[in-house]
Tab-separated table of C-alpha atoms in Angstrom:
chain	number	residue	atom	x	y	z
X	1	UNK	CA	108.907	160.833	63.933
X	2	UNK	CA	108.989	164.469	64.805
X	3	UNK	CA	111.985	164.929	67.308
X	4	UNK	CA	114.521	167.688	68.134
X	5	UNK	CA	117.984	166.201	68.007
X	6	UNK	CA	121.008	167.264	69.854
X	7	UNK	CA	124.383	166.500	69.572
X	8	UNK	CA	126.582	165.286	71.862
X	9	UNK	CA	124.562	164.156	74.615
X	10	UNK	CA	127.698	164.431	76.851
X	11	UNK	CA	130.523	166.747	76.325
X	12	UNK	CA	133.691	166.841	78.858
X	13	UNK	CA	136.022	170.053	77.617
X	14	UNK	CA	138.636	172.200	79.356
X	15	UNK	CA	138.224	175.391	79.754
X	16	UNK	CA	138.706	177.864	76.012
X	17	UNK	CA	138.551	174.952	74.547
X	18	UNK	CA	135.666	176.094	71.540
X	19	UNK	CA	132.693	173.948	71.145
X	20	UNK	CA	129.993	173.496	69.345
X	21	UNK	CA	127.054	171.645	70.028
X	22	UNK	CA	124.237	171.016	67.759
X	23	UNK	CA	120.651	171.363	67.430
X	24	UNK	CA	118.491	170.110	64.728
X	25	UNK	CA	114.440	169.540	64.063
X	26	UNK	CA	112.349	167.838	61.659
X	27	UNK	CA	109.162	169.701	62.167
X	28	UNK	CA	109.913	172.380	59.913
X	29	UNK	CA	109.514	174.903	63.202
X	30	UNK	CA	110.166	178.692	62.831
X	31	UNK	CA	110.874	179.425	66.063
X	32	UNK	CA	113.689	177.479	68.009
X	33	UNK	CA	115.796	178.326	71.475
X	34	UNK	CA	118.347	176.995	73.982
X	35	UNK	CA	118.055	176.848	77.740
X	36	UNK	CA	120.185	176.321	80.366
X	37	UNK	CA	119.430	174.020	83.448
X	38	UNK	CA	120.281	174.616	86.998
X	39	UNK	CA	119.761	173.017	90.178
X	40	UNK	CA	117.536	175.350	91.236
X	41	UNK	CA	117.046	177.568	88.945
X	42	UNK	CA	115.254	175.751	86.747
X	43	UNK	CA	115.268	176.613	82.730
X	44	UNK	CA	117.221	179.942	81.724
X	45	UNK	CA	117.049	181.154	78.024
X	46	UNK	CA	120.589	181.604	76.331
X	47	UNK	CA	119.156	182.800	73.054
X	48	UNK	CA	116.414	182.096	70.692
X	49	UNK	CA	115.361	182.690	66.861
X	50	UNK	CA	112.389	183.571	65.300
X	51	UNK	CA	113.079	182.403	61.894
X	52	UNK	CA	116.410	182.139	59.693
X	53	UNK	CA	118.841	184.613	60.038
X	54	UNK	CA	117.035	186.393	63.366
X	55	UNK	CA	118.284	185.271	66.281
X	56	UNK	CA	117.896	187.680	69.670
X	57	UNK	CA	119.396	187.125	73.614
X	58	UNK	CA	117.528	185.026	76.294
X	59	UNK	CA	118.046	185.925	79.740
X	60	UNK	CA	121.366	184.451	80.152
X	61	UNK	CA	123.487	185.175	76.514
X	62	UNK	CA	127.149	186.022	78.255
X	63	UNK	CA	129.695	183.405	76.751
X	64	UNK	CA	127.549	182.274	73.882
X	65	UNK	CA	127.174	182.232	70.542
X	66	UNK	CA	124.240	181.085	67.774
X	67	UNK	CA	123.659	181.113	63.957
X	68	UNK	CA	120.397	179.865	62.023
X	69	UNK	CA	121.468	179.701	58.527
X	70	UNK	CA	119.202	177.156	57.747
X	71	UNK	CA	115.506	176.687	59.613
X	72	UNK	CA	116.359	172.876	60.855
X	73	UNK	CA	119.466	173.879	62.495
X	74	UNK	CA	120.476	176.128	65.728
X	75	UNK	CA	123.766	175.541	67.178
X	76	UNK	CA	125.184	176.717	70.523
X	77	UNK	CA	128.991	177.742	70.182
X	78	UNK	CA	130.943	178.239	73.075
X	79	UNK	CA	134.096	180.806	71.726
X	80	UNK	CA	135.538	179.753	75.320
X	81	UNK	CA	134.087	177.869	77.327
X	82	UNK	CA	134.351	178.628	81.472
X	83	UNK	CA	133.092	176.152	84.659
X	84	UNK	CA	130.601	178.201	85.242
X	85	UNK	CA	129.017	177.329	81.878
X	86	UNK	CA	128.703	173.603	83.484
X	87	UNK	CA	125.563	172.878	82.736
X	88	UNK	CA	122.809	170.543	81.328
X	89	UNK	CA	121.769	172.519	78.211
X	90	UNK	CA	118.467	172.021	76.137
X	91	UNK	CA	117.038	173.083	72.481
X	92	UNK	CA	113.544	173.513	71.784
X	93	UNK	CA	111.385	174.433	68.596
X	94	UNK	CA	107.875	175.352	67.880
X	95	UNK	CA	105.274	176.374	65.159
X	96	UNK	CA	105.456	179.743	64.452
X	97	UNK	CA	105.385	183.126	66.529
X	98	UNK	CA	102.155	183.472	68.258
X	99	UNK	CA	100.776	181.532	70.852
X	100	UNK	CA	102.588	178.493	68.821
X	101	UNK	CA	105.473	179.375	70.682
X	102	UNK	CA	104.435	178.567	73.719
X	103	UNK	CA	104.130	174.764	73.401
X	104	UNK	CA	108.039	173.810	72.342
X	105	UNK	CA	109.219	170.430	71.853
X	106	UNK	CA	112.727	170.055	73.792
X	107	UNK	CA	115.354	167.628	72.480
X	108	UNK	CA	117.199	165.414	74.747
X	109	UNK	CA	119.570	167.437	76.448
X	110	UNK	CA	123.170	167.726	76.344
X	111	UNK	CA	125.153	167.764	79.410
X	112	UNK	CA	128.526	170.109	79.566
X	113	UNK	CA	131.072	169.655	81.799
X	114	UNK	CA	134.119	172.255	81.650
X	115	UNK	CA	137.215	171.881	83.367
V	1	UNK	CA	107.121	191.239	82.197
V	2	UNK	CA	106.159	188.326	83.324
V	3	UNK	CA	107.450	185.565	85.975
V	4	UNK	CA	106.311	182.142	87.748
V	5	UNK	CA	106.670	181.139	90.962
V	6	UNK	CA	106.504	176.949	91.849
V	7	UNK	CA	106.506	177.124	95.769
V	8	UNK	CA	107.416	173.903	96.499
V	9	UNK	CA	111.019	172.535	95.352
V	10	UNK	CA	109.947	169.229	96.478
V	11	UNK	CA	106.927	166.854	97.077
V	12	UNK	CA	107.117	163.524	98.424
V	13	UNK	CA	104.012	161.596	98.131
V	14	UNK	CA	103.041	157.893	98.592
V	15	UNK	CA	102.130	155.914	95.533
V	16	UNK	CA	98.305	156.198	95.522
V	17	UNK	CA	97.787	159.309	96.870
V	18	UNK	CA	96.734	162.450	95.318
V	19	UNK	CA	99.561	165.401	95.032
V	20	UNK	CA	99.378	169.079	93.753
V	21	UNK	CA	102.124	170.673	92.813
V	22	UNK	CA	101.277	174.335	93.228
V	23	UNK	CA	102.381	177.351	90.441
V	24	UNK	CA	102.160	181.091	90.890
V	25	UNK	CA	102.640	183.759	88.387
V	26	UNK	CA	102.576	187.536	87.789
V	27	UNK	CA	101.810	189.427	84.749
V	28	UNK	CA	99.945	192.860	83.876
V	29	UNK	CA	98.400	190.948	80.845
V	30	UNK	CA	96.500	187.962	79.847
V	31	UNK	CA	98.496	184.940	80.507
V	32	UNK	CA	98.886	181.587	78.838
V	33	UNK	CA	100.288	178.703	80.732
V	34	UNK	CA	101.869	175.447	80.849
V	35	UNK	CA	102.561	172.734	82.835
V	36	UNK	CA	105.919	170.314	81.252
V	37	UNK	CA	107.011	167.168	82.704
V	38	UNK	CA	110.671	166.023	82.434
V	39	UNK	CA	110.989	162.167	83.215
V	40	UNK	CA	115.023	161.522	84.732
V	41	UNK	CA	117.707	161.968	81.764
V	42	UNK	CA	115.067	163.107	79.375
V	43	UNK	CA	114.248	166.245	77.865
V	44	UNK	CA	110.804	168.063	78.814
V	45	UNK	CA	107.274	167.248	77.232
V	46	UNK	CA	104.340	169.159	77.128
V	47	UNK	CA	101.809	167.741	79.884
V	48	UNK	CA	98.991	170.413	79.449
V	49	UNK	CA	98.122	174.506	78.051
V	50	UNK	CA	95.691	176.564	79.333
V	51	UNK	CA	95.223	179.174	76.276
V	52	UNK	CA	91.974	180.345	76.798
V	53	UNK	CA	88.075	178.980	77.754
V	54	UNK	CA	87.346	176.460	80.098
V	55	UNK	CA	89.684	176.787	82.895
V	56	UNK	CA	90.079	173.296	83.782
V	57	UNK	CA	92.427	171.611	81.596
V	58	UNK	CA	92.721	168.044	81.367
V	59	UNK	CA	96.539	166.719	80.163
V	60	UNK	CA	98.371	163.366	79.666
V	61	UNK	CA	98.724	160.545	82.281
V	62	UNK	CA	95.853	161.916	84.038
V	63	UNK	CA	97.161	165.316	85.213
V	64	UNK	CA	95.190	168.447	85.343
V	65	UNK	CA	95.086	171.990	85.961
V	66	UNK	CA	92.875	175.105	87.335
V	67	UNK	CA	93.333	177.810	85.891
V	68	UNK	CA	92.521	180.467	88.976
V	69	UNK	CA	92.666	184.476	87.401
V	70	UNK	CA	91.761	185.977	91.109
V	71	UNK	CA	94.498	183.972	92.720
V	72	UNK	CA	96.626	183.584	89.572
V	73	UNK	CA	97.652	179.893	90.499
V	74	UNK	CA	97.851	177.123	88.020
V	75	UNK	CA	98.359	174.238	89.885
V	76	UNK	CA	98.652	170.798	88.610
V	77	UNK	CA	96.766	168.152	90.290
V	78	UNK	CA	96.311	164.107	89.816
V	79	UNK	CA	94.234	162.176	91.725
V	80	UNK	CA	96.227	159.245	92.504
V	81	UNK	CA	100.152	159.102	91.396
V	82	UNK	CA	102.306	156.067	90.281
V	83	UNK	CA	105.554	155.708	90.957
V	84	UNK	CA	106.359	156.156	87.471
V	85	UNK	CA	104.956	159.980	87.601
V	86	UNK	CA	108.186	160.653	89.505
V	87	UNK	CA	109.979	163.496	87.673
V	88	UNK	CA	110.244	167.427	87.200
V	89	UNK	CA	107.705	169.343	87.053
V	90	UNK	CA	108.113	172.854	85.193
V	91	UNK	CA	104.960	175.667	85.364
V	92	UNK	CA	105.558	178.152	82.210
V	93	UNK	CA	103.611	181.313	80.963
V	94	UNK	CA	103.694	183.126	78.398
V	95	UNK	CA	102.119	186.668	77.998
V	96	UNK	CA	99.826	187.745	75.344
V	97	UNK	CA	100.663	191.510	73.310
V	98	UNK	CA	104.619	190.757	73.051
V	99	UNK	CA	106.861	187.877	71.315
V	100	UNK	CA	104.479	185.209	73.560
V	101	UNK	CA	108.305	183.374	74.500
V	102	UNK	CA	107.652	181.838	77.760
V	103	UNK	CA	109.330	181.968	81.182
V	104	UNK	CA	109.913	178.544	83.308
V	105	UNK	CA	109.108	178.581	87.152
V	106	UNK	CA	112.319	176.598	88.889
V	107	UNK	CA	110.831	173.357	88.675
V	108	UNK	CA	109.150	170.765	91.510
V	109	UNK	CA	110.494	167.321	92.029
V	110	UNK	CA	107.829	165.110	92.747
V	111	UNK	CA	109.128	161.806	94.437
V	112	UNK	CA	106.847	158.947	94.645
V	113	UNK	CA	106.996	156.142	97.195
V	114	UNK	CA	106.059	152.738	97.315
């Protein structure tokens, strides 16, 4: 089944406490990102990559961290996390740059609660 | 650059009835867009994509969308909801002559009643 996986799905931390969460697809997708979700203000970009070992800032990068060594995996680090990185977090991949990008499967979520 | 505006943060509706959930957006280029549905403690799926030709576009669960290039709307529409259609609904677009990644409007909660 083609899926985006994320892990954990909930995450309670104190604050500089590093984390990592993880991202991981089976579609064998170039392109993969992470969002941030607010009540409203909908889905923010953190960072995305384009393929292995490019990886560029979203609208939102302050506080985090990314690494594609491999082109199934994308994980978010937090170096320290803060509260106001509370936050229901998403990844998403998709076929290759080009209008593939535009139609991303999401994984599950993972929702981040710093203390 | 481009952006999306979803004008409603809201819409209540009564099982049965038809809704629209309106979406705006603003580029200086040709636009491709995207309505996604995300169903309570789930991540987001792809409902429907206008890319380019007819500029009605028919989706899953019975949702569709007009594209509109005078008004630049996209709004979804269905002609009679269930209750199970209550979620999030996120408008995206995506701009052609750059790196296509979209940008998400804020998102409209449509709540279905009985």
């Amino acid at each position: 089944e083609a899926q985006v996986t994320q892990n954990p799905r909930y995450l309670i931390t104190v604050t500089g406490k590093k984390l990592t969460v993880t991202c991981s697809q089976n579609m064998n997708h170039e392109y993969m990102s992470w969002y941030r979700q607010d009540p409203g203000l909908g889905l923010r970009q953190i960072y995305y990559s384009m393929n292995v070992e490019v990886t560029d800032k979203g609208d939102v990068p302050e506080g985090y961290k990314v690494s594609r060594k491999e082109k199934r995996n994308f994980p978010l680090i937090l170096e320290s996390p803060s509260p106001n990185q509370t936050s229901l977090y998403f990844c998403a991949s998709s076929t290759s740059a080009g209008l593939g990008i535009l139609a991303q499967y999401f994984g599950p979520g993972t929702r981040l609660t710093v203390l | 650059a481009q952006s999306v505006t979803q004008l409603d943060s809201q819409v209540p509706v009564f099982e049965e009835a038809p809704v629209e959930l309106r979406c705006n957006y603003s580029s200086s280029v040709s636009v491709y867009l995207f309505w996604y549905v995300q169903y309570p403690n789930q991540g987001l799926q792809l409902l429907l994509k206008y890319l380019s030709g007819s500029t009605l576009v028919k989706g899953i669960n019975g949702f569709e969308a007009e594209f509109n290039k005078s008004q630049t709307s996209f709004h979804l529409r269905k002609p009679s909801v269930h209750i199970s259609d209550t979620a999030e609904y996120f408008c995206a677009v995506g701009a052609s002559g750059g790196s296509y990644i979209p940008t998400f409007g804020r998102g409209t909660s449509l709540i279905v009643h009985p």
